[in-house]
PDB file of N, CA and C in Angstrom:
ATOM      1  N   UNK A   1     105.280  78.150 -80.151  1.00  0.00           N
ATOM      2  CA  UNK A   1     104.911  77.504 -78.682  1.00  0.00           C
ATOM      3  C   UNK A   1     104.575  76.623 -79.394  1.00  0.00           C
ATOM      4  N   UNK A   2     105.198  75.179 -78.613  1.00  0.00           N
ATOM      5  CA  UNK A   2     104.606  74.263 -79.247  1.00  0.00           C
ATOM      6  C   UNK A   2     103.034  73.983 -78.959  1.00  0.00           C
ATOM      7  N   UNK A   3     102.264  72.824 -79.431  1.00  0.00           N
ATOM      8  CA  UNK A   3     101.123  72.640 -79.030  1.00  0.00           C
ATOM      9  C   UNK A   3     100.373  71.595 -77.679  1.00  0.00           C
ATOM     10  N   UNK A   4     102.044  71.018 -77.423  1.00  0.00           N
ATOM     11  CA  UNK A   4     101.584  70.299 -76.197  1.00  0.00           C
ATOM     12  C   UNK A   4     101.812  71.035 -75.048  1.00  0.00           C
ATOM     13  N   UNK A   5     102.834  71.811 -75.281  1.00  0.00           N
ATOM     14  CA  UNK A   5     102.659  73.096 -73.900  1.00  0.00           C
ATOM     15  C   UNK A   5     101.488  73.663 -73.886  1.00  0.00           C
ATOM     16  N   UNK A   6     100.772  74.015 -74.795  1.00  0.00           N
ATOM     17  CA  UNK A   6      99.415  74.755 -74.652  1.00  0.00           C
ATOM     18  C   UNK A   6      98.741  74.165 -74.309  1.00  0.00           C
ATOM     19  N   UNK A   7      98.400  72.578 -74.516  1.00  0.00           N
ATOM     20  CA  UNK A   7      97.444  71.612 -73.958  1.00  0.00           C
ATOM     21  C   UNK A   7      97.870  71.238 -72.568  1.00  0.00           C
ATOM     22  N   UNK A   8      99.270  71.383 -72.179  1.00  0.00           N
ATOM     23  CA  UNK A   8      99.614  71.342 -70.967  1.00  0.00           C
ATOM     24  C   UNK A   8      99.064  72.180 -69.788  1.00  0.00           C
ATOM     25  N   UNK A   9      99.025  73.790 -70.256  1.00  0.00           N
ATOM     26  CA  UNK A   9      98.959  74.364 -69.388  1.00  0.00           C
ATOM     27  C   UNK A   9      97.047  74.741 -69.835  1.00  0.00           C
ATOM     28  N   UNK A  10      96.316  74.319 -70.400  1.00  0.00           N
ATOM     29  CA  UNK A  10      95.175  74.200 -70.641  1.00  0.00           C
ATOM     30  C   UNK A  10      94.681  73.275 -69.448  1.00  0.00           C
ATOM     31  N   UNK A  11      95.400  72.240 -69.485  1.00  0.00           N
ATOM     32  CA  UNK A  11      95.016  71.146 -68.480  1.00  0.00           C
ATOM     33  C   UNK A  11      95.295  71.753 -66.870  1.00  0.00           C
ATOM     34  N   UNK A  12      96.051  72.181 -66.672  1.00  0.00           N
ATOM     35  CA  UNK A  12      96.526  72.748 -65.810  1.00  0.00           C
ATOM     36  C   UNK A  12      95.395  73.999 -65.156  1.00  0.00           C
ATOM     37  N   UNK A  13      95.061  74.750 -66.189  1.00  0.00           N
ATOM     38  CA  UNK A  13      93.968  75.944 -65.589  1.00  0.00           C
ATOM     39  C   UNK A  13      92.546  74.993 -65.589  1.00  0.00           C
ATOM     40  N   UNK A  14      92.266  73.990 -66.423  1.00  0.00           N
ATOM     41  CA  UNK A  14      90.998  73.142 -66.021  1.00  0.00           C
ATOM     42  C   UNK A  14      91.249  72.866 -64.762  1.00  0.00           C
ATOM     43  N   UNK A  15      92.337  72.070 -64.426  1.00  0.00           N
ATOM     44  CA  UNK A  15      92.094  71.412 -62.945  1.00  0.00           C
ATOM     45  C   UNK A  15      92.273  72.281 -62.062  1.00  0.00           C
ATOM     46  N   UNK A  16      92.457  73.647 -62.065  1.00  0.00           N
ATOM     47  CA  UNK A  16      92.641  74.885 -60.987  1.00  0.00           C
ATOM     48  C   UNK A  16      91.246  75.161 -60.775  1.00  0.00           C
ATOM     49  N   UNK A  17      90.125  75.252 -62.193  1.00  0.00           N
ATOM     50  CA  UNK A  17      89.139  75.626 -61.947  1.00  0.00           C
ATOM     51  C   UNK A  17      87.990  74.729 -61.175  1.00  0.00           C
ATOM     52  N   UNK A  18      88.191  73.437 -62.300  1.00  0.00           N
ATOM     53  CA  UNK A  18      87.652  72.464 -61.353  1.00  0.00           C
ATOM     54  C   UNK A  18      87.705  72.353 -59.724  1.00  0.00           C
ATOM     55  N   UNK A  19      88.967  72.375 -59.227  1.00  0.00           N
ATOM     56  CA  UNK A  19      89.001  72.275 -58.097  1.00  0.00           C
ATOM     57  C   UNK A  19      88.590  73.217 -57.068  1.00  0.00           C
ATOM     58  N   UNK A  20      88.361  74.614 -57.847  1.00  0.00           N
ATOM     59  CA  UNK A  20      88.077  75.723 -57.045  1.00  0.00           C
ATOM     60  C   UNK A  20      86.197  75.578 -57.181  1.00  0.00           C
ATOM     61  N   UNK A  21      85.622  75.240 -58.305  1.00  0.00           N
ATOM     62  CA  UNK A  21      84.154  74.972 -58.295  1.00  0.00           C
ATOM     63  C   UNK A  21      83.756  73.715 -57.455  1.00  0.00           C
ATOM     64  N   UNK A  22      84.784  72.859 -57.035  1.00  0.00           N
ATOM     65  CA  UNK A  22      84.184  71.687 -56.148  1.00  0.00           C
ATOM     66  C   UNK A  22      84.510  72.030 -54.765  1.00  0.00           C
ATOM     67  N   UNK A  23      84.976  73.299 -54.393  1.00  0.00           N
ATOM     68  CA  UNK A  23      85.736  73.564 -53.174  1.00  0.00           C
ATOM     69  C   UNK A  23      86.605  72.915 -52.452  1.00  0.00           C
ATOM     70  N   UNK A  24      87.089  72.338 -53.429  1.00  0.00           N
ATOM     71  CA  UNK A  24      88.936  71.678 -52.803  1.00  0.00           C
ATOM     72  C   UNK A  24      89.857  72.671 -52.725  1.00  0.00           C
ATOM     73  N   UNK A  25      89.643  73.858 -53.263  1.00  0.00           N
ATOM     74  CA  UNK A  25      90.524  75.020 -53.384  1.00  0.00           C
ATOM     75  C   UNK A  25      89.722  76.173 -52.910  1.00  0.00           C
ATOM     76  N   UNK A  26      90.262  77.286 -51.821  1.00  0.00           N
ATOM     77  CA  UNK A  26      89.473  78.209 -51.460  1.00  0.00           C
ATOM     78  C   UNK A  26      89.559  79.656 -52.572  1.00  0.00           C
ATOM     79  N   UNK A  27      90.727  79.523 -53.528  1.00  0.00           N
ATOM     80  CA  UNK A  27      91.198  80.697 -54.256  1.00  0.00           C
ATOM     81  C   UNK A  27      91.385  79.991 -55.735  1.00  0.00           C
ATOM     82  N   UNK A  28      91.138  80.856 -56.441  1.00  0.00           N
ATOM     83  CA  UNK A  28      91.298  80.783 -58.051  1.00  0.00           C
ATOM     84  C   UNK A  28      92.431  81.182 -58.469  1.00  0.00           C
ATOM     85  N   UNK A  29      93.446  80.799 -58.919  1.00  0.00           N
ATOM     86  CA  UNK A  29      94.831  81.444 -59.335  1.00  0.00           C
ATOM     87  C   UNK A  29      95.237  80.520 -60.401  1.00  0.00           C
ATOM     88  N   UNK A  30      95.215  81.527 -61.817  1.00  0.00           N
ATOM     89  CA  UNK A  30      95.926  80.627 -63.093  1.00  0.00           C
ATOM     90  C   UNK A  30      97.289  81.235 -63.102  1.00  0.00           C
ATOM     91  N   UNK A  31      98.128  80.372 -63.715  1.00  0.00           N
ATOM     92  CA  UNK A  31      99.665  80.899 -63.891  1.00  0.00           C
ATOM     93  C   UNK A  31      99.671  81.902 -65.384  1.00  0.00           C
ATOM     94  N   UNK A  32     100.604  82.406 -65.499  1.00  0.00           N
ATOM     95  CA  UNK A  32     100.844  83.634 -66.201  1.00  0.00           C
ATOM     96  C   UNK A  32     102.211  82.917 -66.779  1.00  0.00           C
ATOM     97  N   UNK A  33     102.189  82.208 -67.760  1.00  0.00           N
ATOM     98  CA  UNK A  33     103.700  81.316 -68.248  1.00  0.00           C
ATOM     99  C   UNK A  33     104.162  82.794 -69.128  1.00  0.00           C
ATOM    100  N   UNK A  34     105.384  82.706 -69.248  1.00  0.00           N
ATOM    101  CA  UNK A  34     106.305  83.652 -70.067  1.00  0.00           C
ATOM    102  C   UNK A  34     106.231  82.624 -71.776  1.00  0.00           C
ATOM    103  N   UNK A  35     105.594  83.577 -72.609  1.00  0.00           N
ATOM    104  CA  UNK A  35     105.559  82.539 -73.871  1.00  0.00           C
ATOM    105  C   UNK A  35     106.843  83.274 -74.801  1.00  0.00           C
ATOM    106  N   UNK A  36     107.541  82.382 -75.451  1.00  0.00           N
ATOM    107  CA  UNK A  36     108.765  82.754 -76.244  1.00  0.00           C
ATOM    108  C   UNK A  36     108.333  82.094 -77.538  1.00  0.00           C
ATOM    109  N   UNK A  37     108.409  82.765 -78.674  1.00  0.00           N
ATOM    110  CA  UNK A  37     107.885  82.051 -79.841  1.00  0.00           C
ATOM    111  C   UNK A  37     109.191  82.154 -80.760  1.00  0.00           C
ATOM    112  N   UNK A  38     109.503  80.919 -81.193  1.00  0.00           N
ATOM    113  CA  UNK A  38     110.572  81.106 -82.242  1.00  0.00           C
ATOM    114  C   UNK A  38     110.261  80.684 -83.437  1.00  0.00           C
ATOM    115  N   UNK A  39     110.378  81.823 -84.319  1.00  0.00           N
ATOM    116  CA  UNK A  39     109.903  81.443 -85.765  1.00  0.00           C
ATOM    117  C   UNK A  39     111.024  80.699 -86.881  1.00  0.00           C
ATOM    118  N   UNK A  40     110.955  80.017 -87.244  1.00  0.00           N
ATOM    119  CA  UNK A  40     111.506  79.047 -88.506  1.00  0.00           C
ATOM    120  C   UNK A  40     111.759  79.452 -89.986  1.00  0.00           C
ATOM    121  N   UNK A  41     110.975  80.679 -90.148  1.00  0.00           N
ATOM    122  CA  UNK A  41     110.576  80.883 -91.452  1.00  0.00           C
ATOM    123  C   UNK A  41     111.136  82.645 -91.497  1.00  0.00           C
ATOM    124  N   UNK A  42     112.469  82.534 -91.775  1.00  0.00           N
ATOM    125  CA  UNK A  42     113.418  83.899 -91.818  1.00  0.00           C
ATOM    126  C   UNK A  42     112.706  84.778 -93.367  1.00  0.00           C
ATOM    127  N   UNK A  43     113.213  85.962 -93.227  1.00  0.00           N
ATOM    128  CA  UNK A  43     112.760  86.606 -94.632  1.00  0.00           C
ATOM    129  C   UNK A  43     113.597  85.703 -95.674  1.00  0.00           C
ATOM    130  N   UNK A  44     115.024  85.376 -95.320  1.00  0.00           N
ATOM    131  CA  UNK A  44     115.460  84.672 -96.688  1.00  0.00           C
ATOM    132  C   UNK A  44     114.746  83.451 -96.856  1.00  0.00           C
ATOM    133  N   UNK A  45     114.475  82.572 -96.067  1.00  0.00           N
ATOM    134  CA  UNK A  45     113.411  81.528 -96.814  1.00  0.00           C
ATOM    135  C   UNK A  45     112.423  81.879 -97.185  1.00  0.00           C
ATOM    136  N   UNK A  46     111.462  82.973 -96.665  1.00  0.00           N
ATOM    137  CA  UNK A  46     110.563  83.432 -97.336  1.00  0.00           C
ATOM    138  C   UNK A  46     110.537  83.589 -98.805  1.00  0.00           C
ATOM    139  N   UNK A  47     111.758  84.406 -99.235  1.00  0.00           N
ATOM    140  CA  UNK A  47     111.977  84.933-100.451  1.00  0.00           C
ATOM    141  C   UNK A  47     112.225  83.802-101.253  1.00  0.00           C
ATOM    142  N   UNK A  48     113.065  82.895-100.765  1.00  0.00           N
ATOM    143  CA  UNK A  48     112.959  81.561-101.335  1.00  0.00           C
ATOM    144  C   UNK A  48     112.062  80.579-101.986  1.00  0.00           C
ATOM    145  N   UNK A  49     111.103  80.868-100.892  1.00  0.00           N
ATOM    146  CA  UNK A  49     109.756  79.932-101.168  1.00  0.00           C
ATOM    147  C   UNK A  49     108.972  80.765-102.449  1.00  0.00           C
ATOM    148  N   UNK A  50     109.197  82.172-102.248  1.00  0.00           N
ATOM    149  CA  UNK A  50     108.362  83.087-103.321  1.00  0.00           C
ATOM    150  C   UNK A  50     109.007  83.096-104.600  1.00  0.00           C
ATOM    151  N   UNK A  51     110.328  82.954-104.788  1.00  0.00           N
ATOM    152  CA  UNK A  51     111.025  82.781-106.147  1.00  0.00           C
ATOM    153  C   UNK A  51     111.062  81.501-106.733  1.00  0.00           C
ATOM    154  N   UNK A  52     110.850  80.461-106.328  1.00  0.00           N
ATOM    155  CA  UNK A  52     111.087  79.154-106.580  1.00  0.00           C
ATOM    156  C   UNK A  52     109.909  78.918-107.859  1.00  0.00           C
ATOM    157  N   UNK A  53     110.332  78.527-108.832  1.00  0.00           N
ATOM    158  CA  UNK A  53     109.351  78.381-110.040  1.00  0.00           C
ATOM    159  C   UNK A  53     108.434  76.967-110.176  1.00  0.00           C
ATOM    160  N   UNK A  54     107.694  76.782-110.899  1.00  0.00           N
ATOM    161  CA  UNK A  54     106.634  75.529-110.312  1.00  0.00           C
ATOM    162  C   UNK A  54     107.583  74.455-111.653  1.00  0.00           C
ATOM    163  N   UNK A  55     108.121  74.826-112.296  1.00  0.00           N
ATOM    164  CA  UNK A  55     108.665  73.731-113.012  1.00  0.00           C
ATOM    165  C   UNK A  55     109.985  72.967-111.986  1.00  0.00           C
ATOM    166  N   UNK A  56     110.697  73.945-111.204  1.00  0.00           N
ATOM    167  CA  UNK A  56     111.752  73.418-110.419  1.00  0.00           C
ATOM    168  C   UNK A  56     111.091  72.780-109.299  1.00  0.00           C
ATOM    169  N   UNK A  57     109.694  73.237-108.640  1.00  0.00           N
ATOM    170  CA  UNK A  57     108.943  72.528-107.592  1.00  0.00           C
ATOM    171  C   UNK A  57     108.880  71.226-108.120  1.00  0.00           C
ATOM    172  N   UNK A  58     108.009  71.161-109.484  1.00  0.00           N
ATOM    173  CA  UNK A  58     107.715  69.808-109.908  1.00  0.00           C
ATOM    174  C   UNK A  58     108.905  68.695-110.024  1.00  0.00           C
ATOM    175  N   UNK A  59     110.057  69.192-110.311  1.00  0.00           N
ATOM    176  CA  UNK A  59     111.039  68.020-110.602  1.00  0.00           C
ATOM    177  C   UNK A  59     111.830  67.572-109.024  1.00  0.00           C
ATOM    178  N   UNK A  60     111.124  68.653-107.829  1.00  0.00           N
ATOM    179  CA  UNK A  60     111.802  68.300-106.897  1.00  0.00           C
ATOM    180  C   UNK A  60     110.630  66.936-106.365  1.00  0.00           C
ATOM    181  N   UNK A  61     109.536  66.916-107.064  1.00  0.00           N
ATOM    182  CA  UNK A  61     108.407  66.034-106.658  1.00  0.00           C
ATOM    183  C   UNK A  61     107.160  66.305-105.766  1.00  0.00           C
ATOM    184  N   UNK A  62     106.774  67.580-106.016  1.00  0.00           N
ATOM    185  CA  UNK A  62     105.756  68.470-105.407  1.00  0.00           C
ATOM    186  C   UNK A  62     104.684  68.552-106.328  1.00  0.00           C
ATOM    187  N   UNK A  63     103.285  68.715-105.715  1.00  0.00           N
ATOM    188  CA  UNK A  63     102.226  69.329-106.496  1.00  0.00           C
ATOM    189  C   UNK A  63     102.157  70.918-106.600  1.00  0.00           C
ATOM    190  N   UNK A  64     101.517  71.450-107.679  1.00  0.00           N
ATOM    191  CA  UNK A  64     101.370  72.660-107.764  1.00  0.00           C
ATOM    192  C   UNK A  64     100.713  73.242-106.654  1.00  0.00           C
ATOM    193  N   UNK A  65      99.526  72.498-106.282  1.00  0.00           N
ATOM    194  CA  UNK A  65      98.627  72.998-105.035  1.00  0.00           C
ATOM    195  C   UNK A  65      99.728  73.239-103.862  1.00  0.00           C
ATOM    196  N   UNK A  66     100.526  72.253-103.595  1.00  0.00           N
ATOM    197  CA  UNK A  66     101.439  72.508-102.277  1.00  0.00           C
ATOM    198  C   UNK A  66     102.370  73.600-102.576  1.00  0.00           C
ATOM    199  N   UNK A  67     103.057  74.014-103.785  1.00  0.00           N
ATOM    200  CA  UNK A  67     103.433  75.403-103.848  1.00  0.00           C
ATOM    201  C   UNK A  67     102.667  76.612-103.620  1.00  0.00           C
ATOM    202  N   UNK A  68     101.519  76.073-104.013  1.00  0.00           N
ATOM    203  CA  UNK A  68     100.373  77.610-104.106  1.00  0.00           C
ATOM    204  C   UNK A  68     100.272  77.922-102.725  1.00  0.00           C
ATOM    205  N   UNK A  69      99.971  77.007-102.019  1.00  0.00           N
ATOM    206  CA  UNK A  69      99.774  77.343-100.386  1.00  0.00           C
ATOM    207  C   UNK A  69     100.911  77.838 -99.603  1.00  0.00           C
ATOM    208  N   UNK A  70     102.043  77.081 -99.867  1.00  0.00           N
ATOM    209  CA  UNK A  70     103.082  77.914 -99.220  1.00  0.00           C
ATOM    210  C   UNK A  70     103.520  79.049 -99.582  1.00  0.00           C
ATOM    211  N   UNK A  71     103.253  79.685-101.234  1.00  0.00           N
ATOM    212  CA  UNK A  71     103.846  80.896-101.480  1.00  0.00           C
ATOM    213  C   UNK A  71     102.345  81.777-100.951  1.00  0.00           C
ATOM    214  N   UNK A  72     101.492  81.307-101.074  1.00  0.00           N
ATOM    215  CA  UNK A  72     100.291  82.344 -99.988  1.00  0.00           C
ATOM    216  C   UNK A  72     100.906  82.688 -98.578  1.00  0.00           C
ATOM    217  N   UNK A  73     101.245  81.641 -98.052  1.00  0.00           N
ATOM    218  CA  UNK A  73     101.840  81.673 -96.511  1.00  0.00           C
ATOM    219  C   UNK A  73     102.912  82.560 -96.674  1.00  0.00           C
ATOM    220  N   UNK A  74     103.726  82.087 -97.601  1.00  0.00           N
ATOM    221  CA  UNK A  74     105.064  83.084 -97.175  1.00  0.00           C
ATOM    222  C   UNK A  74     104.815  84.703 -97.788  1.00  0.00           C
ATOM    223  N   UNK A  75     103.849  85.006 -98.643  1.00  0.00           N
ATOM    224  CA  UNK A  75     103.350  86.196 -99.235  1.00  0.00           C
ATOM    225  C   UNK A  75     102.974  86.927 -97.961  1.00  0.00           C
ATOM    226  N   UNK A  76     102.167  86.071 -97.026  1.00  0.00           N
ATOM    227  CA  UNK A  76     101.031  87.035 -96.245  1.00  0.00           C
ATOM    228  C   UNK A  76     101.820  87.350 -94.866  1.00  0.00           C
ATOM    229  N   UNK A  77     103.238  87.327 -94.858  1.00  0.00           N
ATOM    230  CA  UNK A  77     103.941  87.484 -93.728  1.00  0.00           C
ATOM    231  C   UNK A  77     103.645  87.061 -92.254  1.00  0.00           C
ATOM    232  N   UNK A  78     102.445  86.344 -92.349  1.00  0.00           N
ATOM    233  CA  UNK A  78     102.304  85.759 -91.107  1.00  0.00           C
ATOM    234  C   UNK A  78     103.458  84.310 -91.030  1.00  0.00           C
ATOM    235  N   UNK A  79     103.548  83.808 -89.797  1.00  0.00           N
ATOM    236  CA  UNK A  79     104.300  83.048 -89.264  1.00  0.00           C
ATOM    237  C   UNK A  79     103.664  81.517 -89.941  1.00  0.00           C
ATOM    238  N   UNK A  80     104.948  80.687 -90.576  1.00  0.00           N
ATOM    239  CA  UNK A  80     103.935  79.748 -91.032  1.00  0.00           C
ATOM    240  C   UNK A  80     104.530  78.480 -90.871  1.00  0.00           C
ATOM    241  N   UNK A  81     104.397  77.356 -91.071  1.00  0.00           N
ATOM    242  CA  UNK A  81     105.456  75.831 -90.925  1.00  0.00           C
ATOM    243  C   UNK A  81     105.003  75.111 -92.032  1.00  0.00           C
ATOM    244  N   UNK A  82     106.019  74.268 -92.218  1.00  0.00           N
ATOM    245  CA  UNK A  82     106.140  73.246 -93.452  1.00  0.00           C
ATOM    246  C   UNK A  82     106.426  72.116 -92.782  1.00  0.00           C
ATOM    247  N   UNK A  83     106.119  70.948 -93.709  1.00  0.00           N
ATOM    248  CA  UNK A  83     106.207  69.579 -93.065  1.00  0.00           C
ATOM    249  C   UNK A  83     107.948  69.477 -93.006  1.00  0.00           C
ATOM    250  N   UNK A  84     108.616  68.833 -92.678  1.00  0.00           N
ATOM    251  CA  UNK A  84     110.065  68.291 -92.510  1.00  0.00           C
ATOM    252  C   UNK A  84     110.558  67.870 -93.757  1.00  0.00           C
ATOM    253  N   UNK A  85     109.968  67.009 -94.628  1.00  0.00           N
ATOM    254  CA  UNK A  85     110.237  66.857 -95.991  1.00  0.00           C
ATOM    255  C   UNK A  85     110.158  67.609 -96.897  1.00  0.00           C
ATOM    256  N   UNK A  86     109.332  68.814 -96.514  1.00  0.00           N
ATOM    257  CA  UNK A  86     108.902  69.895 -97.769  1.00  0.00           C
ATOM    258  C   UNK A  86     110.094  70.983 -97.281  1.00  0.00           C
ATOM    259  N   UNK A  87     110.196  70.860 -96.172  1.00  0.00           N
ATOM    260  CA  UNK A  87     111.460  71.962 -95.681  1.00  0.00           C
ATOM    261  C   UNK A  87     112.725  71.381 -96.093  1.00  0.00           C
ATOM    262  N   UNK A  88     113.373  70.278 -95.750  1.00  0.00           N
ATOM    263  CA  UNK A  88     114.494  69.861 -96.386  1.00  0.00           C
ATOM    264  C   UNK A  88     114.957  69.891 -97.715  1.00  0.00           C
ATOM    265  N   UNK A  89     113.739  69.624 -98.555  1.00  0.00           N
ATOM    266  CA  UNK A  89     114.097  69.743-100.032  1.00  0.00           C
ATOM    267  C   UNK A  89     113.720  71.497-100.374  1.00  0.00           C
ATOM    268  N   UNK A  90     113.524  72.244 -99.857  1.00  0.00           N
ATOM    269  CA  UNK A  90     113.699  73.495-100.001  1.00  0.00           C
ATOM    270  C   UNK A  90     114.898  73.917 -99.257  1.00  0.00           C
ATOM    271  N   UNK A  91     115.496  73.572 -98.320  1.00  0.00           N
ATOM    272  CA  UNK A  91     116.457  74.019 -97.778  1.00  0.00           C
ATOM    273  C   UNK A  91     117.603  73.676 -98.781  1.00  0.00           C
ATOM    274  N   UNK A  92     117.737  72.306 -99.671  1.00  0.00           N
ATOM    275  CA  UNK A  92     118.905  71.928-100.403  1.00  0.00           C
ATOM    276  C   UNK A  92     118.562  72.839-101.641  1.00  0.00           C
ATOM    277  N   UNK A  93     117.499  73.288-102.206  1.00  0.00           N
ATOM    278  CA  UNK A  93     117.210  74.154-103.442  1.00  0.00           C
ATOM    279  C   UNK A  93     117.990  75.229-103.325  1.00  0.00           C
ATOM    280  N   UNK A  94     118.998  75.348-104.527  1.00  0.00           N
ATOM    281  CA  UNK A  94     119.888  76.464-105.236  1.00  0.00           C
ATOM    282  C   UNK A  94     119.041  77.427-105.788  1.00  0.00           C
ATOM    283  N   UNK A  95     119.197  78.652-105.646  1.00  0.00           N
ATOM    284  CA  UNK A  95     118.758  79.458-106.556  1.00  0.00           C
ATOM    285  C   UNK A  95     119.552  79.473-108.113  1.00  0.00           C
ATOM    286  N   UNK A  96     118.756  79.710-109.137  1.00  0.00           N
ATOM    287  CA  UNK A  96     119.686  79.488-110.368  1.00  0.00           C
ATOM    288  C   UNK A  96     119.708  80.518-111.155  1.00  0.00           C
TER     289      UNK A  96
END
């Protein structure tokens, strides 16, 4: 879910609560949106991140620290995201 969507929903719910507390509305009703989470970190992509070596990463122009945190996220199994310039370079990288 995009963060803008979350902020929009929170704004609507906050407004509903304010109207209820100030007496402008007689009942309090929050909406229950249907959440759809789209992951763009497939297993193949995770494995690609885990398999990349530091020397190949450095040749792409990135720091060791960036690789360390990306590998930690990939190994954790949790959903993670990357900056578009990092993702683009990783997608172009071929396994050796």
